[in-house]
PDB file of C-alpha atoms in Angstrom:
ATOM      1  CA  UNK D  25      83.334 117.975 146.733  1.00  0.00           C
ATOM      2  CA  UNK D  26      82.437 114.713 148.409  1.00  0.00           C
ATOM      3  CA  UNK D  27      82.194 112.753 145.136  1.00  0.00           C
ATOM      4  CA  UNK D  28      84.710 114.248 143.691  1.00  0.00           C
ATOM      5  CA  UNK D  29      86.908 112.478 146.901  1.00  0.00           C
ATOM      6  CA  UNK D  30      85.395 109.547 146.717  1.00  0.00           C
ATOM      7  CA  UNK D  31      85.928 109.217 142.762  1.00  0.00           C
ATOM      8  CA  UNK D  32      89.160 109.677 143.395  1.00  0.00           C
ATOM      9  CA  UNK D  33      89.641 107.280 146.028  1.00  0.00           C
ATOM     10  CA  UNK D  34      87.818 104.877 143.590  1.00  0.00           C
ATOM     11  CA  UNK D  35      90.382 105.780 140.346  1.00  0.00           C
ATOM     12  CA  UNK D  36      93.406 105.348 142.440  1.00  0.00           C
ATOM     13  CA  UNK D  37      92.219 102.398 144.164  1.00  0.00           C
ATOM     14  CA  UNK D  38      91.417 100.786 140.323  1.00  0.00           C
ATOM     15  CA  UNK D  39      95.430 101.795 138.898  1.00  0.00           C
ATOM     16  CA  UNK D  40      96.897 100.429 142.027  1.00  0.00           C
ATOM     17  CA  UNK D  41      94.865  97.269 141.417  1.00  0.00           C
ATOM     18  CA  UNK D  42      95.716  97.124 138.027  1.00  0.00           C
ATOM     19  CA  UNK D  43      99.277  97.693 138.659  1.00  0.00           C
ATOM     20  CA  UNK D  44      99.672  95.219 141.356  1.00  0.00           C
ATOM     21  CA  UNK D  45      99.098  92.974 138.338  1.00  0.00           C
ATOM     22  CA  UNK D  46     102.312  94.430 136.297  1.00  0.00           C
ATOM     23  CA  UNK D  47     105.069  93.023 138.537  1.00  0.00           C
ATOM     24  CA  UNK D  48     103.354  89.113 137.919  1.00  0.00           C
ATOM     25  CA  UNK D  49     102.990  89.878 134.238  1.00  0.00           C
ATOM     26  CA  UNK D  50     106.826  91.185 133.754  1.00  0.00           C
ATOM     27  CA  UNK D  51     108.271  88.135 135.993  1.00  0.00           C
ATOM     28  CA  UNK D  52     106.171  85.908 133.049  1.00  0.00           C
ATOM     29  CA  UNK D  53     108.204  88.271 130.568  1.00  0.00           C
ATOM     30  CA  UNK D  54     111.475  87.299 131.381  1.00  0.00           C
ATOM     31  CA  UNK D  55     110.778  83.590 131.485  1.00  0.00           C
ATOM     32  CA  UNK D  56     110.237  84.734 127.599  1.00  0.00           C
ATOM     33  CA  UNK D  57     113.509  85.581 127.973  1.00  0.00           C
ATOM     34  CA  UNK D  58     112.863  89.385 127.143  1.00  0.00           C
ATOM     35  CA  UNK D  59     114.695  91.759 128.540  1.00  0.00           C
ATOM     36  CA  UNK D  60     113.562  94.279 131.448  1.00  0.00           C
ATOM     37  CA  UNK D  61     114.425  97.054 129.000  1.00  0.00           C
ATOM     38  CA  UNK D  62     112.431  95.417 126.416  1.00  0.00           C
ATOM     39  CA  UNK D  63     109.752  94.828 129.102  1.00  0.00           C
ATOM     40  CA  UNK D  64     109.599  98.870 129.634  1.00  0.00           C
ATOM     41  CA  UNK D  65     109.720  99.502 126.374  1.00  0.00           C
ATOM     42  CA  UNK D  66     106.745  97.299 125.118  1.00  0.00           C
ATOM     43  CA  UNK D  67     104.828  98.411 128.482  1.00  0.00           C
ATOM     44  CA  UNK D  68     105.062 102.345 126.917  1.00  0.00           C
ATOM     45  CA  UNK D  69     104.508 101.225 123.325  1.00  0.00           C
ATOM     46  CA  UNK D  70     100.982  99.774 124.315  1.00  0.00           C
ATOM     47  CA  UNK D  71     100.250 102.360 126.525  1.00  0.00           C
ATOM     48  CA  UNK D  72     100.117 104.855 123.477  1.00  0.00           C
ATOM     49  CA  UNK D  73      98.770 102.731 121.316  1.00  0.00           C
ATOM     50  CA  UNK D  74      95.958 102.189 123.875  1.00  0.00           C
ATOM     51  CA  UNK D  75      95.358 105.763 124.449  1.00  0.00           C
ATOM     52  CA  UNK D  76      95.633 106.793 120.975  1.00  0.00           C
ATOM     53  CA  UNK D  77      93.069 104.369 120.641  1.00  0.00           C
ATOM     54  CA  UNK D  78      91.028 105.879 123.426  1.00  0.00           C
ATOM     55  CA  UNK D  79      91.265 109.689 121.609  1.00  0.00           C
ATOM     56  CA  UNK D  80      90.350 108.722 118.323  1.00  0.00           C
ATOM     57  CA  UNK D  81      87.321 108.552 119.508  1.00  0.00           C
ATOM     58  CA  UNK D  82      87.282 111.163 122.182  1.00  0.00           C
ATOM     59  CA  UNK D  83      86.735 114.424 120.305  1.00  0.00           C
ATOM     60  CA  UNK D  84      87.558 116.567 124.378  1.00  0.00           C
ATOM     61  CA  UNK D  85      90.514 114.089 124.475  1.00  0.00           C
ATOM     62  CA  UNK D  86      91.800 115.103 121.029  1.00  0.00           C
ATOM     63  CA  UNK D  87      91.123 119.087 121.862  1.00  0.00           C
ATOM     64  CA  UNK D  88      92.976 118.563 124.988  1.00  0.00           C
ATOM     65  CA  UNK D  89      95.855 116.622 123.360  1.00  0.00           C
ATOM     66  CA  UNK D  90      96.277 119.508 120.952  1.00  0.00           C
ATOM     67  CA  UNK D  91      95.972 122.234 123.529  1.00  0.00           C
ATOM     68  CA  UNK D  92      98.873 120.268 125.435  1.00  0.00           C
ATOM     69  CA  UNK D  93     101.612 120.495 122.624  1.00  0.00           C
ATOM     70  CA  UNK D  94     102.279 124.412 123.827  1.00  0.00           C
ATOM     71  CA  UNK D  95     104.230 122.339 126.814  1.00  0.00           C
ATOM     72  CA  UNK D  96     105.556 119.615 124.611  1.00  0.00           C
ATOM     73  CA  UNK D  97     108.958 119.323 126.247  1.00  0.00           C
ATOM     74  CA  UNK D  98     108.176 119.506 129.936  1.00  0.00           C
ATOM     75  CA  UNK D  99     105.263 116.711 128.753  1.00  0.00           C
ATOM     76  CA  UNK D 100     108.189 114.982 127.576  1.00  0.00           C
ATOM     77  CA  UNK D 101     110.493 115.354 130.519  1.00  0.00           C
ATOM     78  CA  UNK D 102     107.759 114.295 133.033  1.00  0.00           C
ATOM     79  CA  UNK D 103     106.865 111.088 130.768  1.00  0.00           C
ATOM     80  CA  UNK D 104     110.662 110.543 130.213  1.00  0.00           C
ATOM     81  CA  UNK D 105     110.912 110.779 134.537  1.00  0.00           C
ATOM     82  CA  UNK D 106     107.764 109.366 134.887  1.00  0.00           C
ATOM     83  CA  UNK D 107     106.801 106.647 133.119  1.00  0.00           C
ATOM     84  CA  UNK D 108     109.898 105.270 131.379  1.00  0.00           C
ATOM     85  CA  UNK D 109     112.417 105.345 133.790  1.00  0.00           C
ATOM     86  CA  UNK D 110     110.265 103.990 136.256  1.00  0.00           C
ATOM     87  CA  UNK D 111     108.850 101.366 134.147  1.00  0.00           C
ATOM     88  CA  UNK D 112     112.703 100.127 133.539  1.00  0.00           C
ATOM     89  CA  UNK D 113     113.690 100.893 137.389  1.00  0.00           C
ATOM     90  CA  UNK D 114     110.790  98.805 138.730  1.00  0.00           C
ATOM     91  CA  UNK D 115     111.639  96.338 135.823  1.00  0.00           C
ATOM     92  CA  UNK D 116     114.800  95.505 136.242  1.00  0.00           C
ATOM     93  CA  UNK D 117     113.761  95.304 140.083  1.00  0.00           C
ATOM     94  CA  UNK D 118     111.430  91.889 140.169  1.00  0.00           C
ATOM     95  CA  UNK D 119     114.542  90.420 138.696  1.00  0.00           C
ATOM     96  CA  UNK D 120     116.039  90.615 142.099  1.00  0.00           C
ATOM     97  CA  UNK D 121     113.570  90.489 144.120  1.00  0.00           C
ATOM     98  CA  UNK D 122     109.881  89.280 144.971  1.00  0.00           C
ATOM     99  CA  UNK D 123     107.151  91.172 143.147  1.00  0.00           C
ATOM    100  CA  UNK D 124     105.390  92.098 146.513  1.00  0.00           C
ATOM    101  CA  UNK D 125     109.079  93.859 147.918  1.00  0.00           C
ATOM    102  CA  UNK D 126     110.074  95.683 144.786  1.00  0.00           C
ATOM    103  CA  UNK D 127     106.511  97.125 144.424  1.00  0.00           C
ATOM    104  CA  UNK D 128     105.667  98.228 148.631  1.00  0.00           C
ATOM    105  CA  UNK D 129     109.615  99.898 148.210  1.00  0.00           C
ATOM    106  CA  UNK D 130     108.450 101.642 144.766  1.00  0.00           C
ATOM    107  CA  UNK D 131     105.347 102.758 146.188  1.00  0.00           C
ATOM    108  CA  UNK D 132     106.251 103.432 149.510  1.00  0.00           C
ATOM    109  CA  UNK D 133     108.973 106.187 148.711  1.00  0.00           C
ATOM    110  CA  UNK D 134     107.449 107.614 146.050  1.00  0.00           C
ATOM    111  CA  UNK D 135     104.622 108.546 148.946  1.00  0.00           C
ATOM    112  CA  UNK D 136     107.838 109.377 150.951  1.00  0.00           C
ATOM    113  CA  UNK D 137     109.349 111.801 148.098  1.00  0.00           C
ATOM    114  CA  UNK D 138     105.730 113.481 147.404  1.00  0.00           C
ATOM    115  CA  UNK D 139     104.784 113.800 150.684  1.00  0.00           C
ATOM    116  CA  UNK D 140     108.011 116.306 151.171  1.00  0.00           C
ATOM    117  CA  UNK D 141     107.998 117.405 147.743  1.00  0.00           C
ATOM    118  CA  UNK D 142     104.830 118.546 147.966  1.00  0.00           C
ATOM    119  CA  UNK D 143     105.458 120.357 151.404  1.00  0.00           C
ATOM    120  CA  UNK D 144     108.732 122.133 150.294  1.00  0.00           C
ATOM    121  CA  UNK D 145     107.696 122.598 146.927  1.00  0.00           C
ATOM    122  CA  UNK D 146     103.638 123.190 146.515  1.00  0.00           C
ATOM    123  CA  UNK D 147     103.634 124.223 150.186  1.00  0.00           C
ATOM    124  CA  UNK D 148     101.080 122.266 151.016  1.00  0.00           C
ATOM    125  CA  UNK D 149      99.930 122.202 154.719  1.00  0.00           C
ATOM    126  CA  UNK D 150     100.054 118.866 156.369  1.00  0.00           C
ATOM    127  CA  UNK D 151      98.018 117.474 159.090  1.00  0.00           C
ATOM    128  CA  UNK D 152      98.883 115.637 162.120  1.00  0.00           C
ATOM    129  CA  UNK D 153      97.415 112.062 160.494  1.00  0.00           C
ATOM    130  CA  UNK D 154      99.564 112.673 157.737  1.00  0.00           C
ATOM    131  CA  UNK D 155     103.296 112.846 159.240  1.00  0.00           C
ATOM    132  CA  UNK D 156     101.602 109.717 161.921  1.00  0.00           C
ATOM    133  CA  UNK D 157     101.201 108.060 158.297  1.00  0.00           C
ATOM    134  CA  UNK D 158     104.713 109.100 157.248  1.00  0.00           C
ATOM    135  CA  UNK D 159     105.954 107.808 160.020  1.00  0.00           C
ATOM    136  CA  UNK D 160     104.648 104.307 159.709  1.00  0.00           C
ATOM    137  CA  UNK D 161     105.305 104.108 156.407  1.00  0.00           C
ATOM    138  CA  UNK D 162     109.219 105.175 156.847  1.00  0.00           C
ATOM    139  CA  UNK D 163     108.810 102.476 159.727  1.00  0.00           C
ATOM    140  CA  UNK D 164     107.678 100.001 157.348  1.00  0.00           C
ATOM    141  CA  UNK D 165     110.406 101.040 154.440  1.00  0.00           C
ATOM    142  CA  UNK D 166     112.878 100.045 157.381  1.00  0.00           C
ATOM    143  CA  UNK D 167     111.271  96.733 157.950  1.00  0.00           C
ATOM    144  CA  UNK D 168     111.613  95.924 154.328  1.00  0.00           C
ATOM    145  CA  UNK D 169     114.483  96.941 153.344  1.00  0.00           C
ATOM    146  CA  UNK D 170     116.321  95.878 156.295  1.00  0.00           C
ATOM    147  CA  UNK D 171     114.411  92.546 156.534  1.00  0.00           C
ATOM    148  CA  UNK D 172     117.428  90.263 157.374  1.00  0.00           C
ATOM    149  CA  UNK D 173     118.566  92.029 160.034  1.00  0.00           C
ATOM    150  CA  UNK D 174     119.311  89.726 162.755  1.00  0.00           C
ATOM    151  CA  UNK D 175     119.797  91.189 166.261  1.00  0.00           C
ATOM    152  CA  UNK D 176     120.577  89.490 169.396  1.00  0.00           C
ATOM    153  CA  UNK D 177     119.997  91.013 172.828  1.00  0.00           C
ATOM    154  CA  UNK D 178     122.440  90.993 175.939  1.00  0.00           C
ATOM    155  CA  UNK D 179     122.654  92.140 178.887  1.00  0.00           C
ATOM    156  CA  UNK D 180     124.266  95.593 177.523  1.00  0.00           C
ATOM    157  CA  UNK D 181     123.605  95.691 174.139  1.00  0.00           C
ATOM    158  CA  UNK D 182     122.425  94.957 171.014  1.00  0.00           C
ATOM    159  CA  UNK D 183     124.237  93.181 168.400  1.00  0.00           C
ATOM    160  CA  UNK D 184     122.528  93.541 164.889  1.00  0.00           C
ATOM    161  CA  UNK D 185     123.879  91.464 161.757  1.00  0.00           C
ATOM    162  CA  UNK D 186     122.598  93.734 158.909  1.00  0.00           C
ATOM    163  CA  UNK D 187     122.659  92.630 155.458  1.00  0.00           C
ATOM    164  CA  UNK D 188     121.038  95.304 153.379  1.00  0.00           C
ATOM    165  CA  UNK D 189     118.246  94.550 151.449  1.00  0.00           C
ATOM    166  CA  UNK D 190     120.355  96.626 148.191  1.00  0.00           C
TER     167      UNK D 190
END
């Protein structure tokens, strides 16, 4: 079970390394002057080529590929959700705003939306360390998207100047 863990510790650290490089390549993109719908577009159209790639010569691949068509339109709805429209989302995002922002607010509620998705829906039991980890990370959503918040202190209250990060 251990290495199991640990390999997927290892896979998911790997994609989010790997996709931290995404936001720098599409921001090189539009100096090309494509647009962030072409960028999304292109980023899916080499991701099948590169897996179709991959199961031509992966005979379990191929069987598994095949076995999948029985769900073909909830395969198509998840990759639709999935990868497209967050591909174009998170796109069209690093033209307004640093690569670093647009990708901590992408990943960040995505944890936020699984983490109660996955308790309401898959019922899955939670542990103290987790909601301490929700917690932080709403705390850090805050900081971020509220980062020009400007808040003065007197003696009886606070004045904040909040410019929304949207």
């Amino acid at each position: 079970m251990k290495s199991k863990y640990g390999r997927g510790i290892l896979l998911a650290l790997g994609a989010a390394f790997f996709n931290g490089t995404v936001g720098i390549l599409s921001k090189g993109l539009f100096d090309s002057d494509l647009t962030a719908s072409a960028v999304s577009f292109y980023k899916c159209v080499f991701a099948f080529i590169g897996l179709s790639i991959i199961a031509l010569f992966n005979l379990k691949m191929r069987k598994e590929i095949k076995r999948l068509t029985k769900k073909i339109l909830h395969i198509a709805i998840c990759s639709f959700l999935g990868i497209f429209v967050l591909y174009f989302f998170e796109t069209t995002g690093y033209k307004y705003d640093k690569v670093p922002y647009i990708v901590f607010i992408l990943l960040g509620t995505s944890v936020l939306t699984t983490f109660v998705f996955s308790t309401i829906i898959l019922k899955e039991k939670k542990s103290v360390m987790n909601y301490i980890g929700l917690v932080l990370l709403v705390v850090g959503l805050f900081g971020i998207c509220f980062r020009s918040i400007k808040c003065r202190i007197n003696r009886y209250v606070i004045c904040c100047d909040c410019r929304m990060w949207i």
